[in-house]
Short mmCIF file of C-alpha atoms in Angstrom, two decimals:
data_model
loop_
_atom_site.label_atom_id
_atom_site.label_comp_id
_atom_site.label_asym_id
_atom_site.label_seq_id
_atom_site.Cartn_x
_atom_site.Cartn_y
_atom_site.Cartn_z
CA MET A 1 0.00 0.00 0.00
CA ARG A 2 1.29 3.47 -0.84
CA HIS A 3 2.21 5.71 2.04
CA PRO A 4 -0.43 8.42 2.72
CA GLN A 5 2.23 11.11 2.38
CA PHE A 6 3.14 9.76 -1.07
CA ALA A 7 -0.49 9.91 -2.19
CA THR A 8 -0.79 13.44 -0.84
CA ALA A 9 2.33 14.47 -2.74
CA LEU A 10 0.92 13.02 -5.97
CA LEU A 11 -2.34 14.90 -5.46
CA ALA A 12 -0.48 18.15 -4.80
CA LEU A 13 1.63 17.61 -7.94
CA ALA A 14 -1.50 17.00 -10.03
CA ILE A 15 -3.08 20.20 -8.71
CA ILE A 16 0.07 22.20 -9.48
CA VAL A 17 0.23 20.82 -13.03
CA ASP A 18 -3.47 21.53 -13.60
CA LEU A 19 -3.17 25.07 -12.26
CA GLY A 20 -0.14 25.61 -14.47
CA CYS A 21 -2.08 24.54 -17.56
CA GLN A 22 -4.98 26.78 -16.57
CA GLN A 23 -2.62 29.72 -16.03
CA LYS A 24 -0.98 29.16 -19.42
CA SER A 25 -4.40 29.10 -21.08
CA SER A 26 -5.50 32.20 -19.18
CA ASP A 27 -2.34 34.09 -20.11
CA SER A 28 -2.95 33.40 -23.81
CA LEU A 29 -6.52 34.72 -23.79
CA ALA A 30 -7.28 38.09 -25.33
CA PRO A 31 -9.25 40.61 -23.23
CA ARG A 32 -13.01 40.20 -23.02
CA ALA A 33 -15.16 42.64 -24.98
CA SER A 34 -18.76 43.13 -26.03
CA ALA A 35 -19.88 44.22 -29.50
CA LEU A 36 -17.62 46.84 -31.06
CA ALA A 37 -18.87 50.40 -31.38
CA SER A 38 -20.31 51.48 -34.71
CA ALA A 39 -17.92 53.11 -37.14
CA LYS A 40 -18.02 56.87 -37.63
CA PRO A 41 -16.51 58.97 -40.44
CA VAL A 42 -13.03 60.30 -39.73
CA ALA A 43 -13.50 63.17 -42.18
CA ALA A 44 -16.67 65.14 -42.88
CA ASP A 45 -16.36 64.59 -46.65
CA SER A 46 -15.99 60.79 -46.41
CA ALA A 47 -17.96 58.67 -48.86
CA LYS A 48 -20.17 56.02 -47.26
CA PHE A 49 -20.12 52.52 -48.74
CA GLU A 50 -22.47 49.74 -47.61
CA VAL A 51 -21.40 46.11 -47.95
CA ASP A 52 -23.34 44.06 -50.50
CA ARG A 53 -23.83 40.85 -48.55
CA ALA A 54 -24.57 38.81 -51.67
CA SER A 55 -21.10 39.52 -53.06
CA SER A 56 -19.20 38.58 -49.92
CA LYS A 57 -17.04 35.61 -49.02
CA ALA A 58 -14.99 34.70 -45.97
CA SER A 59 -12.80 31.59 -46.04
CA PHE A 60 -9.91 29.89 -44.28
CA LEU A 61 -7.67 26.83 -44.58
CA MET A 62 -6.17 25.32 -41.43
CA ASP A 63 -3.33 23.02 -42.43
CA ALA A 64 -2.37 20.36 -39.86
CA PRO A 65 -0.17 17.27 -40.41
CA LEU A 66 -3.06 14.78 -40.61
CA GLU A 67 -5.99 16.96 -41.56
CA LYS A 68 -6.81 20.08 -43.54
CA ILE A 69 -9.85 21.95 -42.30
CA SER A 70 -11.30 24.62 -44.55
CA GLY A 71 -14.27 26.87 -44.07
CA GLU A 72 -16.45 29.09 -46.22
CA ALA A 73 -19.03 31.66 -45.26
CA LEU A 74 -20.78 32.87 -48.42
CA LYS A 75 -23.08 35.87 -48.53
CA SER A 76 -22.27 36.40 -44.85
CA ILE A 77 -20.52 39.78 -44.54
CA GLN A 78 -22.33 42.99 -43.65
CA GLY A 79 -21.25 46.45 -42.59
CA GLU A 80 -20.18 49.85 -43.85
CA LEU A 81 -17.05 51.78 -44.75
CA PHE A 82 -16.35 55.51 -44.60
CA ILE A 83 -13.60 56.41 -47.08
CA LYS A 84 -12.14 59.81 -47.82
CA LEU A 85 -11.28 59.34 -51.48
CA SER A 86 -8.77 62.19 -51.55
CA ASP A 87 -6.92 60.68 -48.56
CA VAL A 88 -7.69 57.01 -47.89
CA THR A 89 -5.68 57.08 -44.66
CA GLN A 90 -8.66 58.96 -43.20
CA SER A 91 -10.98 55.99 -43.43
CA SER A 92 -12.97 53.91 -40.97
CA GLY A 93 -15.45 51.07 -41.03
CA LEU A 94 -16.99 48.08 -39.34
CA VAL A 95 -17.72 44.72 -41.00
CA LYS A 96 -19.23 41.55 -39.53
CA VAL A 97 -19.12 37.91 -40.60
CA ASP A 98 -22.03 35.69 -39.58
CA LEU A 99 -20.64 32.39 -38.25
CA LEU A 100 -24.03 30.73 -38.66
CA ASP A 101 -23.33 30.84 -42.42
CA LEU A 102 -19.99 29.07 -41.98
CA SER A 103 -19.57 25.58 -43.46
CA ILE A 104 -16.60 23.38 -42.56
CA TYR A 105 -14.88 20.87 -44.87
CA GLN A 106 -12.09 18.40 -44.15
CA GLN A 107 -9.37 16.48 -45.95
CA GLN A 108 -7.80 13.63 -43.99
CA ARG A 109 -4.88 11.24 -44.29
CA LYS A 110 -3.66 8.42 -42.05
CA ASP A 111 -0.03 9.52 -41.92
CA GLU A 112 2.16 12.32 -43.22
CA LYS A 113 3.44 10.24 -46.15
CA GLN A 114 0.02 9.88 -47.76
CA GLU A 115 -1.88 12.32 -49.92
CA TYR A 116 -4.88 14.09 -48.42
CA ALA A 117 -8.28 12.66 -49.31
CA THR A 118 -10.92 14.59 -51.24
CA LYS A 119 -12.48 17.53 -49.44
CA VAL A 120 -15.83 16.64 -47.88
CA ARG A 121 -18.40 18.33 -45.68
CA ASN A 122 -19.01 16.49 -42.43
CA ASP A 123 -22.22 17.36 -40.58
CA ARG A 124 -20.82 16.10 -37.29
CA GLN A 125 -17.72 18.27 -37.61
CA ASN A 126 -19.88 21.29 -38.44
CA GLY A 127 -21.80 20.60 -35.25
CA HIS A 128 -18.53 20.46 -33.31
CA MET A 129 -17.49 23.79 -34.81
CA ARG A 130 -20.65 25.47 -33.56
CA THR A 131 -20.11 23.97 -30.12
CA TRP A 132 -16.52 25.28 -30.02
CA PHE A 133 -17.73 28.77 -30.97
CA GLU A 134 -20.66 28.45 -28.52
CA ILE A 135 -23.29 29.08 -31.19
CA SER A 136 -24.80 25.57 -31.10
CA ASP A 137 -28.49 24.94 -30.51
CA ASP A 138 -27.94 24.21 -26.80
CA THR A 139 -26.36 27.64 -26.24
CA PRO A 140 -28.60 30.19 -24.46
CA ALA A 141 -30.13 32.58 -26.99
CA ASP A 142 -28.44 35.70 -25.61
CA VAL A 143 -24.98 34.08 -25.64
CA ARG A 144 -25.54 32.66 -29.12
CA ALA A 145 -26.54 36.10 -30.41
CA LYS A 146 -23.30 37.62 -29.06
CA ASN A 147 -21.04 34.88 -30.41
CA ARG A 148 -22.50 34.46 -33.90
CA TYR A 149 -20.65 37.44 -35.41
CA VAL A 150 -16.97 38.05 -36.01
CA GLU A 151 -16.43 41.81 -36.11
CA PHE A 152 -13.56 43.85 -37.55
CA LYS A 153 -13.40 47.59 -36.88
CA LEU A 154 -11.03 49.50 -39.14
CA LEU A 155 -8.81 51.86 -37.15
CA LYS A 156 -5.88 52.64 -39.43
CA VAL A 157 -4.93 52.59 -43.12
CA ALA A 158 -1.16 52.63 -43.65
CA GLU A 159 1.25 52.54 -46.57
CA PRO A 160 -1.34 53.04 -49.34
CA SER A 161 0.07 52.62 -52.86
CA GLN A 162 -1.91 55.76 -53.70
CA THR A 163 -3.33 58.12 -51.09
CA ASN A 164 -5.66 60.08 -53.39
CA VAL A 165 -7.95 57.79 -55.41
CA THR A 166 -9.49 60.72 -57.29
CA GLU A 167 -6.14 61.37 -59.00
CA LEU A 168 -6.09 57.91 -60.57
CA PRO A 169 -7.48 57.53 -64.14
CA GLY A 170 -10.07 55.14 -65.51
CA ALA A 171 -13.27 53.41 -64.49
CA GLU A 172 -11.45 50.94 -62.21
CA ARG A 173 -8.87 52.30 -59.78
CA LYS A 174 -6.88 49.90 -57.62
CA ILE A 175 -4.74 50.59 -54.60
CA THR A 176 -3.13 48.43 -51.91
CA ALA A 177 -2.67 49.25 -48.25
CA THR A 178 -2.18 47.70 -44.83
CA VAL A 179 -5.21 48.00 -42.59
CA THR A 180 -5.21 47.63 -38.81
CA GLY A 181 -8.24 47.18 -36.62
CA GLU A 182 -9.93 45.50 -33.70
CA LEU A 183 -11.07 41.91 -34.19
CA LEU A 184 -13.87 40.64 -31.96
CA LEU A 185 -14.42 36.88 -31.94
CA HIS A 186 -16.13 34.80 -29.26
CA GLY A 187 -16.20 37.71 -26.83
CA ARG A 188 -12.43 38.31 -27.06
CA LYS A 189 -10.82 41.33 -28.74
CA THR A 190 -7.44 41.45 -30.46
CA THR A 191 -5.69 43.91 -32.78
CA LYS A 192 -4.86 42.61 -36.25
CA SER A 193 -3.21 43.97 -39.39
CA VAL A 194 -3.49 42.68 -42.94
CA LYS A 195 -2.61 43.83 -46.46
CA VAL A 196 -5.59 44.44 -48.72
CA GLU A 197 -6.45 45.53 -52.25
CA ALA A 198 -9.20 48.09 -52.79
CA SER A 199 -10.66 48.29 -56.29
CA PHE A 200 -12.84 51.38 -56.85
CA LYS A 201 -15.39 51.52 -59.66
CA PHE A 202 -16.06 55.01 -61.10
CA GLU A 203 -18.52 56.40 -63.60
CA GLY A 204 -16.73 59.46 -64.84
CA ASP A 205 -15.63 61.29 -61.70
CA GLN A 206 -18.23 59.65 -59.49
CA PRO A 207 -17.38 56.61 -57.35
CA ARG A 208 -19.92 53.78 -57.39
CA SER A 209 -18.44 50.91 -55.43
CA VAL A 210 -15.30 49.47 -53.87
CA THR A 211 -14.26 45.82 -53.74
CA ILE A 212 -12.03 44.86 -50.84
CA LYS A 213 -10.02 41.66 -50.73
CA THR A 214 -7.22 40.49 -48.50
CA LEU A 215 -3.88 39.87 -50.20
CA GLU A 216 -2.59 37.73 -47.35
CA PRO A 217 -4.28 35.70 -44.62
CA LEU A 218 -5.56 37.42 -41.51
CA GLN A 219 -4.12 35.17 -38.82
CA VAL A 220 -6.68 34.40 -36.10
CA GLY A 221 -5.50 32.36 -33.12
CA LEU A 222 -8.05 29.92 -31.71
CA ASP A 223 -6.55 29.91 -28.22
CA GLU A 224 -6.47 33.70 -27.84
CA HIS A 225 -10.19 33.84 -28.61
CA ASP A 226 -11.06 30.91 -26.32
CA VAL A 227 -12.20 28.77 -29.26
CA ARG A 228 -11.47 25.29 -27.99
CA PRO A 229 -12.93 21.75 -27.89
CA ARG A 230 -16.25 21.65 -26.06
CA GLU A 231 -18.66 18.77 -25.56
CA ALA A 232 -21.65 21.05 -24.98
CA PHE A 233 -22.34 24.60 -23.88
CA GLY A 234 -20.35 25.32 -20.72
CA LYS A 235 -18.55 21.96 -20.82
CA LEU A 236 -14.98 21.72 -22.08
CA ALA A 237 -13.92 18.48 -23.75
CA GLN A 238 -11.11 16.36 -22.37
CA ALA A 239 -9.21 16.92 -25.60
CA THR A 240 -7.35 20.23 -25.89
CA LEU A 241 -6.05 22.23 -28.85
CA ALA A 242 -2.57 21.00 -27.96
CA SER A 243 -3.61 17.34 -27.97
CA LEU A 244 -5.33 17.81 -31.35
CA GLY A 245 -2.23 19.40 -32.87
CA LYS A 246 -1.89 16.86 -35.69
CA LYS A 247 -5.50 17.41 -36.74
CA VAL A 248 -6.30 21.03 -35.85
CA ALA A 249 -3.98 23.96 -36.50
CA GLU A 250 -3.59 26.63 -33.82
CA LYS A 251 -4.47 29.50 -36.17
CA ALA A 252 -7.10 30.07 -38.81
CA PRO A 253 -5.66 32.06 -41.77
CA VAL A 254 -8.74 33.99 -42.91
CA MET A 255 -9.28 35.53 -46.34
CA LEU A 256 -12.04 38.07 -47.04
CA GLU A 257 -13.59 39.56 -50.17
CA PHE A 258 -16.63 41.78 -50.54
CA THR A 259 -18.03 44.68 -52.54
CA ALA A 260 -19.51 47.79 -50.92
CA GLN A 261 -21.82 50.14 -52.80
CA LEU A 262 -21.78 53.93 -52.47
CA LYS A 263 -24.73 55.22 -50.41
CA PRO A 264 -26.16 58.71 -50.88
#
């Protein structure tokens, strides 16, 4: 029979290890936040563009050693942009992606020497995704309503290839820039930057629309936004992101594309 002091020591060690894991997880979490404030024009003469939801697409591809997980949310982006066409650095905006429109697909292989199988949609995995994001059917309605949207609030436009769009010629005028903003996902807020292309459509001297697309992935960490394996609402799974490392990547590299129409 083990000595009582030995058993006590084992219990204390287990508690210390568990607390250490909890502390590590806590340290990696982004600050809590509610819905982001609505965007307001930076300049009085900003043009207002409203996102055409039907034209929008958000996607990602998480590449892990044994599994590729991709996601698509079509016709899911809404929001508005305020752009000063004579100085695009004085721009602002807020866009939202509806996670309830997100569909997950997977490609699996048994080991790292094999080719990945054909991409398929798995209803069970899509259910797991909604449980991880806490937007599943068993989630309380008020919590589900808060978690269903990913929000990005534009705070800064830097290094534009052309500051003044009105000085460019033609019916289609493209510029690139790096945008920085607040990202709200699953009640956690981080600051992210990404390079984008903005393609403006003009009729004569009058702007009509702008199409925005990312030129590189917007890297979104699952751990920092507390997106982790859950068995049900309020119940974490025994598996962790770390233990699923060969099947689930730690970051989702997100790509966005949408068109916004000029509003009077």
